[in-house]
XYZ file of C-alpha atoms in Angstrom:
541
model
C 0.884 -14.804 -21.986
C -0.967 -12.917 -19.325
C 3.104 -12.829 -17.380
C 4.723 -11.323 -20.352
C 1.752 -8.485 -20.191
C 2.531 -7.133 -17.155
C 6.497 -7.017 -18.305
C 5.348 -5.166 -21.560
C 3.135 -3.101 -19.269
C 5.677 -2.616 -16.323
C 9.259 -2.200 -17.917
C 8.015 0.947 -19.709
C 6.494 1.685 -16.667
C 9.261 2.478 -14.925
C 11.767 3.791 -17.775
C 9.255 7.104 -17.919
C 9.712 6.928 -13.941
C 13.293 7.437 -14.184
C 13.238 9.502 -17.284
C 10.497 11.649 -14.795
C 12.919 11.916 -12.126
C 15.786 12.885 -14.076
C 19.005 13.236 -12.763
C 20.214 15.194 -10.021
C 20.730 18.686 -10.481
C 23.932 20.322 -11.289
C 25.992 23.015 -9.599
C 28.594 25.173 -11.433
C 31.330 27.351 -9.894
C 34.239 29.463 -11.481
C 37.152 30.113 -8.805
C 39.893 31.748 -9.674
C 43.577 31.601 -6.971
C 45.134 34.437 -6.389
C 47.411 36.027 -3.478
C 45.770 39.385 -2.406
C 47.228 41.865 0.249
C 44.703 40.817 3.755
C 44.288 42.384 7.183
C 42.491 40.081 9.010
C 44.067 41.084 12.668
C 45.058 44.554 11.654
C 48.005 43.398 9.658
C 49.293 43.239 6.091
C 49.786 39.318 4.800
C 49.123 37.585 1.203
C 45.948 35.600 1.478
C 45.125 33.300 -0.696
C 41.462 34.846 -2.467
C 38.975 32.561 -3.878
C 37.568 35.252 -6.341
C 38.751 38.102 -4.539
C 37.433 36.742 -1.654
C 38.446 36.298 1.596
C 37.256 34.126 3.258
C 35.761 32.063 0.114
C 32.308 31.914 -1.893
C 30.311 29.212 0.004
C 28.820 26.571 -1.552
C 25.798 25.970 -1.063
C 23.618 22.436 -2.272
C 20.875 19.924 -1.377
C 21.597 16.547 -1.171
C 22.784 14.036 -4.500
C 23.386 17.262 -5.663
C 26.049 17.297 -8.783
C 29.254 20.151 -8.297
C 30.905 20.941 -11.051
C 34.178 22.934 -8.889
C 36.289 24.677 -12.029
C 39.851 25.794 -9.968
C 41.772 27.714 -11.791
C 45.291 28.099 -9.758
C 47.005 32.158 -10.088
C 49.176 31.520 -7.915
C 52.986 30.843 -8.434
C 53.507 27.452 -7.163
C 50.857 24.125 -7.036
C 47.620 24.377 -5.398
C 45.159 21.758 -4.107
C 41.213 22.088 -2.768
C 39.888 19.110 -0.365
C 36.591 19.611 0.763
C 36.142 18.567 4.487
C 32.914 15.485 5.141
C 32.382 15.627 1.645
C 32.529 11.542 1.531
C 33.267 11.299 -2.683
C 31.294 8.103 -3.017
C 33.152 5.635 -4.873
C 35.134 8.771 -6.022
C 38.542 8.862 -4.695
C 39.488 10.579 -7.253
C 37.916 13.738 -6.444
C 39.119 14.131 -3.002
C 42.315 17.202 -3.737
C 44.660 15.901 -1.657
C 47.740 14.842 -2.645
C 47.929 11.108 -2.063
C 45.120 11.082 -4.306
C 45.932 13.925 -7.080
C 48.176 15.905 -8.457
C 48.480 19.493 -7.649
C 47.574 21.732 -10.291
C 51.063 23.326 -11.718
C 50.353 27.674 -11.963
C 49.080 28.619 -14.904
C 46.220 26.424 -15.342
C 42.706 24.529 -13.406
C 41.868 21.416 -13.060
C 37.566 20.848 -13.014
C 36.805 18.621 -10.189
C 33.482 16.770 -10.173
C 32.022 15.861 -7.102
C 28.232 14.715 -6.007
C 26.829 15.216 -2.709
C 25.385 11.817 -2.855
C 23.176 10.817 0.298
C 25.018 13.108 2.371
C 23.866 16.270 4.886
C 24.918 18.724 6.761
C 27.901 21.403 7.185
C 31.338 21.155 5.825
C 33.860 23.448 4.968
C 36.333 23.190 1.878
C 40.450 23.664 2.049
C 43.588 24.099 0.709
C 45.329 20.800 1.525
C 49.142 21.325 -0.101
C 51.709 22.766 2.193
C 50.922 24.828 4.435
C 48.462 26.886 2.677
C 45.561 27.196 4.693
C 47.325 28.996 7.045
C 46.770 32.369 4.077
C 43.068 31.398 4.040
C 41.530 29.667 0.863
C 38.414 28.279 3.312
C 34.656 28.455 3.332
C 31.542 26.781 3.638
C 29.503 24.187 2.508
C 26.403 24.218 3.342
C 24.350 20.378 2.010
C 20.501 20.368 2.581
C 17.702 17.630 2.648
C 15.850 17.235 -0.471
C 12.107 18.533 -0.193
C 10.266 15.865 0.890
C 12.314 14.289 3.249
C 11.307 15.282 7.351
C 13.790 17.396 9.596
C 13.578 16.772 13.151
C 12.890 20.882 13.648
C 10.905 23.315 12.185
C 13.085 26.115 9.100
C 14.930 28.630 10.950
C 14.220 32.306 9.685
C 18.107 32.428 8.405
C 20.925 31.084 9.236
C 24.579 31.608 9.252
C 27.860 29.985 8.461
C 30.267 31.196 11.145
C 34.266 30.298 9.639
C 35.876 29.858 13.408
C 40.076 29.536 14.184
C 43.102 30.500 14.941
C 45.189 32.581 13.165
C 49.005 33.562 12.217
C 50.157 37.727 11.293
C 53.390 35.676 9.920
C 52.650 34.120 6.219
C 51.390 30.602 5.094
C 55.913 30.668 3.588
C 57.245 31.575 7.141
C 54.994 29.093 9.109
C 56.304 25.815 6.209
C 59.762 27.388 6.649
C 60.204 27.277 10.481
C 58.681 23.113 10.201
C 61.120 22.490 7.740
C 63.186 23.791 9.771
C 62.506 21.178 12.712
C 60.923 24.136 15.125
C 57.757 24.155 16.143
C 55.010 27.141 15.434
C 54.434 30.302 17.460
C 51.362 30.025 19.603
C 48.611 31.952 17.364
C 48.295 35.452 17.551
C 44.905 35.432 17.801
C 41.485 33.763 16.394
C 39.435 35.193 13.131
C 34.984 34.171 12.386
C 34.829 34.579 9.087
C 38.154 36.332 8.317
C 37.811 38.992 10.822
C 39.057 40.108 14.114
C 37.268 40.855 16.518
C 34.061 43.000 16.719
C 34.230 43.170 13.195
C 31.744 41.175 11.893
C 27.482 41.921 12.889
C 24.795 38.639 12.974
C 21.168 40.532 12.817
C 18.279 38.373 13.735
C 14.456 39.467 14.379
C 14.158 38.959 18.472
C 11.514 36.148 18.820
C 12.680 34.068 15.423
C 14.760 31.586 15.224
C 18.946 30.863 13.625
C 20.515 28.094 12.784
C 24.419 28.711 13.075
C 26.631 26.305 11.169
C 30.013 26.308 12.400
C 33.002 24.671 12.005
C 37.111 25.073 13.307
C 38.820 26.057 10.420
C 42.151 26.855 11.787
C 45.441 25.080 12.130
C 46.180 24.266 16.360
C 43.670 24.417 18.053
C 40.487 24.255 19.605
C 37.881 26.851 20.615
C 34.669 26.693 22.466
C 31.605 28.601 21.135
C 28.966 31.064 22.671
C 26.353 33.550 22.730
C 26.225 36.460 24.728
C 22.678 35.288 27.178
C 21.218 32.483 24.524
C 20.899 28.814 24.889
C 22.277 26.499 22.282
C 20.764 24.065 20.793
C 21.980 21.366 18.859
C 20.829 19.930 15.503
C 23.347 18.471 13.917
C 27.398 17.154 13.872
C 28.706 16.570 10.297
C 25.998 15.435 8.714
C 24.100 13.641 11.351
C 21.398 15.339 13.327
C 22.315 14.702 17.043
C 20.226 14.402 20.296
C 18.513 18.419 20.571
C 20.583 18.709 23.802
C 20.790 22.364 24.615
C 24.113 24.226 25.571
C 25.482 27.357 26.472
C 28.632 27.114 25.128
C 30.040 24.400 23.063
C 33.607 23.078 22.202
C 34.609 22.563 18.764
C 37.821 20.698 17.885
C 39.986 21.570 14.952
C 37.947 20.660 11.385
C 34.562 19.860 13.171
C 30.907 21.097 12.024
C 28.443 21.497 14.229
C 25.209 23.088 14.145
C 23.537 24.690 16.409
C 19.128 26.201 16.972
C 19.326 29.530 18.742
C 16.367 31.407 19.977
C 16.129 34.940 19.861
C 14.280 35.385 23.313
C 16.580 38.742 25.100
C 15.058 42.001 24.688
C 16.551 43.517 21.724
C 20.269 45.214 22.189
C 23.253 43.843 21.398
C 24.985 39.848 22.082
C 28.392 39.310 21.628
C 29.301 35.714 19.942
C 32.433 34.392 20.876
C 35.108 32.374 20.214
C 37.867 30.859 22.587
C 41.076 28.498 22.506
C 40.827 25.193 24.682
C 43.073 23.762 26.237
C 45.489 26.521 25.617
C 47.311 29.084 29.219
C 47.194 32.009 27.442
C 43.512 32.197 25.417
C 42.666 33.360 22.634
C 39.456 35.575 22.229
C 37.338 36.830 18.713
C 33.755 38.161 18.837
C 31.002 38.965 16.550
C 28.268 41.120 17.228
C 24.267 39.776 17.269
C 22.008 42.692 16.588
C 19.022 42.409 17.884
C 16.915 44.706 14.450
C 14.922 46.493 17.111
C 17.955 46.633 19.302
C 17.869 49.650 21.956
C 21.940 49.488 22.506
C 24.934 47.854 21.697
C 26.786 45.363 23.835
C 27.575 46.271 27.583
C 30.127 44.993 29.037
C 32.754 42.143 28.800
C 32.616 39.300 26.591
C 30.897 36.243 28.905
C 34.037 34.029 30.264
C 34.243 30.137 28.956
C 35.664 26.940 30.218
C 39.642 27.053 29.373
C 41.964 23.975 30.411
C 39.425 21.705 31.848
C 39.947 18.480 29.597
C 36.588 16.392 32.050
C 34.096 19.438 31.108
C 34.910 19.004 27.905
C 34.857 14.824 27.720
C 31.648 14.595 29.300
C 30.394 17.168 26.435
C 31.415 14.940 24.022
C 29.568 11.720 25.752
C 26.397 14.214 25.579
C 26.752 14.396 21.874
C 24.142 11.441 20.795
C 22.736 10.375 17.627
C 18.616 11.859 16.920
C 17.159 7.709 15.874
C 14.005 8.959 15.478
C 14.848 11.273 12.542
C 15.735 11.124 8.906
C 19.534 11.334 7.241
C 19.524 12.056 3.887
C 17.340 9.515 2.737
C 13.581 9.019 3.943
C 14.660 6.282 6.639
C 15.353 6.856 10.415
C 19.318 7.093 11.337
C 19.100 4.557 13.544
C 17.872 1.508 11.087
C 22.140 1.268 10.927
C 22.773 -1.072 13.175
C 25.842 -0.520 14.167
C 26.298 -1.666 17.623
C 24.980 -5.189 16.031
C 28.049 -5.508 13.120
C 30.368 -7.895 14.956
C 34.329 -6.500 14.017
C 36.195 -7.994 11.666
C 39.295 -6.290 12.684
C 40.880 -4.116 15.321
C 43.660 -1.110 14.178
C 45.062 0.549 16.867
C 46.919 3.719 16.449
C 49.191 5.793 18.538
C 50.153 9.297 18.064
C 53.655 10.071 18.791
C 56.194 13.279 18.568
C 59.335 12.183 17.769
C 62.999 13.051 16.155
C 64.197 12.317 13.433
C 67.193 13.064 11.867
C 67.504 15.886 14.165
C 64.691 17.338 13.072
C 61.017 17.553 15.481
C 58.748 15.123 13.366
C 55.076 13.747 13.685
C 54.021 10.223 13.662
C 51.049 7.280 13.664
C 52.199 4.236 15.422
C 56.359 5.831 14.929
C 56.003 6.104 11.686
C 56.508 9.687 10.237
C 54.226 9.715 6.807
C 56.390 11.160 3.507
C 54.573 12.112 0.069
C 55.793 10.233 -2.447
C 57.091 11.029 -5.457
C 53.755 10.074 -8.042
C 50.360 10.258 -5.729
C 49.365 7.266 -4.191
C 46.536 6.928 -6.517
C 47.706 6.860 -9.501
C 50.417 4.496 -8.938
C 47.957 2.047 -7.332
C 45.432 3.062 -10.673
C 49.382 2.535 -13.059
C 50.639 -0.229 -10.566
C 54.111 2.201 -10.653
C 56.178 -0.387 -8.320
C 58.396 1.105 -5.779
C 55.504 4.192 -5.246
C 53.853 2.681 -2.041
C 54.331 -0.727 0.251
C 50.682 -2.599 1.976
C 51.722 -2.487 5.349
C 54.141 -0.273 5.894
C 52.588 1.069 8.935
C 51.662 -1.689 11.533
C 47.578 -2.150 12.421
C 49.058 -1.521 16.325
C 51.654 0.533 18.160
C 55.201 -0.143 17.809
C 56.431 0.591 21.245
C 59.719 1.744 19.506
C 61.292 5.038 17.508
C 60.236 6.937 15.028
C 61.331 6.645 10.951
C 60.310 8.301 7.973
C 57.371 6.182 5.556
C 55.325 6.267 2.506
C 52.624 4.855 5.322
C 49.304 2.967 3.721
C 47.669 0.656 5.170
C 45.580 -2.116 3.581
C 42.344 -2.589 3.697
C 39.493 -4.820 2.272
C 35.782 -3.318 0.782
C 32.906 -3.695 3.599
C 34.666 -5.186 6.550
C 33.957 -3.356 9.264
C 36.727 -1.927 11.706
C 37.253 -1.039 14.807
C 39.406 1.232 15.321
C 40.828 3.038 18.472
C 42.975 6.045 18.409
C 44.958 6.488 21.406
C 47.381 10.094 22.480
C 50.037 9.453 25.752
C 50.615 13.381 25.056
C 49.884 15.828 27.279
C 47.581 17.733 23.901
C 44.356 17.493 22.693
C 45.110 15.577 19.443
C 41.608 16.099 16.350
C 41.622 13.032 13.650
C 39.627 13.031 10.441
C 39.263 9.530 8.332
C 38.270 11.506 4.362
C 35.461 9.091 2.291
C 33.617 7.469 4.943
C 32.061 7.983 8.847
C 31.957 6.782 11.907
C 30.030 6.010 14.725
C 32.012 6.916 18.065
C 31.358 4.189 20.631
C 33.956 5.088 23.321
C 36.309 7.986 24.513
C 37.889 8.113 28.119
C 41.633 8.911 29.846
C 43.501 6.026 30.401
C 45.333 3.354 28.527
C 42.596 1.356 25.880
C 42.209 -1.892 26.711
C 39.970 -4.716 24.990
C 38.075 -4.465 28.601
C 37.340 -0.853 27.577
C 34.080 -1.935 24.955
C 32.270 -2.934 27.918
C 31.650 0.574 28.198
C 31.002 0.752 24.850
C 27.669 3.397 23.109
C 26.284 0.248 20.893
C 23.118 2.363 20.313
C 23.171 6.390 19.267
C 26.636 7.164 19.168
C 27.231 10.331 16.665
C 28.408 9.397 13.690
C 30.757 12.088 11.997
C 33.933 12.242 10.018
C 36.781 13.970 12.539
C 37.051 13.276 16.513
C 39.150 14.728 19.109
C 41.057 12.290 21.770
C 42.146 14.128 25.234
C 45.921 14.027 26.557
C 46.791 10.808 27.923
C 42.770 9.238 26.729
C 41.365 7.512 23.839
C 38.691 7.269 21.789
C 37.065 4.045 19.695
C 35.241 4.261 16.411
C 33.253 1.748 14.495
C 33.456 2.282 10.924
C 32.507 0.290 8.111
C 35.238 0.128 4.850
C 31.489 1.051 2.315
C 33.844 3.328 0.200
C 36.910 1.999 -2.189
C 39.662 4.250 -2.727
C 42.685 5.257 -1.312
C 41.923 7.626 1.588
C 43.723 9.825 3.486
C 43.381 9.755 7.753
C 45.203 12.524 9.159
C 45.822 14.333 12.588
C 43.871 17.948 12.144
C 46.568 19.461 13.481
C 48.069 21.126 10.751
C 51.711 21.092 11.750
C 51.514 17.748 12.610
C 49.967 16.668 9.351
C 52.976 18.504 7.367
C 55.451 16.973 10.008
C 53.910 13.520 8.918
C 51.042 12.924 11.041
C 48.536 10.699 8.787
C 48.571 7.886 6.741
C 46.426 6.287 3.391
C 43.980 3.574 4.443
C 43.745 2.120 0.987
C 39.812 0.207 0.465
C 40.596 -2.496 -2.353
C 37.466 -4.286 -4.068
C 39.133 -7.144 -6.333
C 35.945 -6.483 -8.485
C 37.704 -3.824 -10.455
C 33.616 -3.005 -11.524
C 32.034 0.282 -11.840
C 29.833 -0.717 -8.692
C 32.340 -0.356 -6.303
C 34.758 2.558 -7.873
C 34.125 5.026 -10.967
C 36.972 4.851 -13.420
C 39.359 7.388 -13.572
C 38.187 10.649 -14.548
C 39.100 11.971 -18.368
C 40.641 14.681 -16.590
C 42.239 13.352 -14.249
C 46.158 15.115 -14.104
C 49.581 12.705 -13.792
C 52.030 13.763 -12.901
C 56.118 12.121 -10.983
C 55.834 8.368 -12.383
C 52.171 8.113 -14.095
C 53.516 11.098 -16.547
C 52.662 10.685 -19.749
C 50.535 7.901 -19.243
C 46.437 8.356 -20.345
C 43.623 8.336 -18.866
C 40.434 6.624 -20.230
C 37.683 7.611 -22.725
C 34.940 8.933 -21.249
């Protein structure tokens, strides 16, 4: 009887607590996608605007918020929006790449239903089809910690989002035609900061106060170096992970990567240069903005401070210094270091080597000799509806083949809850940047030369940074440990957009035989169907 009485008392309490906590908040966005005239480098171009803006409006939210983003495609061609670094927990249906979603047809709309589940940090969104990214359509995403979760630094006096990247004066359709014709893109014409060229933007600050700068490389082809004249930068977060608070004079940010730094305004009251410049290029492009002290007694003077240019070792050593803050909470109230990735046995090693083969007389790019070609049906839909002939599991190998390149819709099979070692191997003379959708990974090692099992002796198994985008230096390798804890069809791609467009990507199918809502959400009722899935019905909600 006492047990029964206890149950009768406790159950209502749990219901009341659940009701009191309620559902996570909803944030609603309506975006109209149009073409419009822009002049980022002083030349009239056709840009992709969101609600008339370039860059697009920011998304500002809090851990676990639900984002309802209604996208109206007013272009004359199909369109997709993707969310760089948003993990889409159990929900690759919302990832916004062609392997998972049908494009939004001209004149139609699609509503993305996202949840930033157990995430914090700095990210961005961008258009993922064709070469739309070269026309704009991108914007920043900021995910704040919930109010009761401690953050390992005092609240800054203000925050600024810096979307930095290379830019071409040619329209995206011309760039696409160059790639379709089998040629390389030309060298970029300049760098942009928040969609503007040099000295077009001013960021006002108060002397003696500390500000947070969230910096993302949204470019197409080049890494950048970021610095602020006369000021030190304290790194505090990388793609959703609090870092050791190292101090830097400048920071390399590779394609697709996002960093957060704190900057204290401890200099005399005047104006200073904010500088971004290209890295690892023979010709150095530079863009500047102005850091304006509110009590400024003078404008900027002299030339913008120079930064590193082609030095690989400098960048490699800096990358190794970016470590995880093991004493800080993440999105939940527990130290990030409580997940001891270094004590988990890996069950599989996947080695991925990039290459640049000629196939059928045209320049292509490949992973383990496979140059990806899109199927006529999104892979996720083909998998869900069991449509044969769209893709084959095992169409890309776990190791470099050493053979010539060939075309294939490459999909790699993987088991839910496996813990894998991924090694990116770069035998080329350029810096690579790789992104993995739907997951974070722990960076355990990077070095020059050829990776071998003996390389594991020097892995960092304690405080390697966890993130979603990583660089691989020329003739070098980078190793990751990754928990496959998110069921779905996930894109692994080069963030060099010309390489991605010409085949340097594939899909990882993380599969659970349980077929349970516990592991993956069902197909959304509003999912678009196309290709061989046309006419199929989605489930009723």
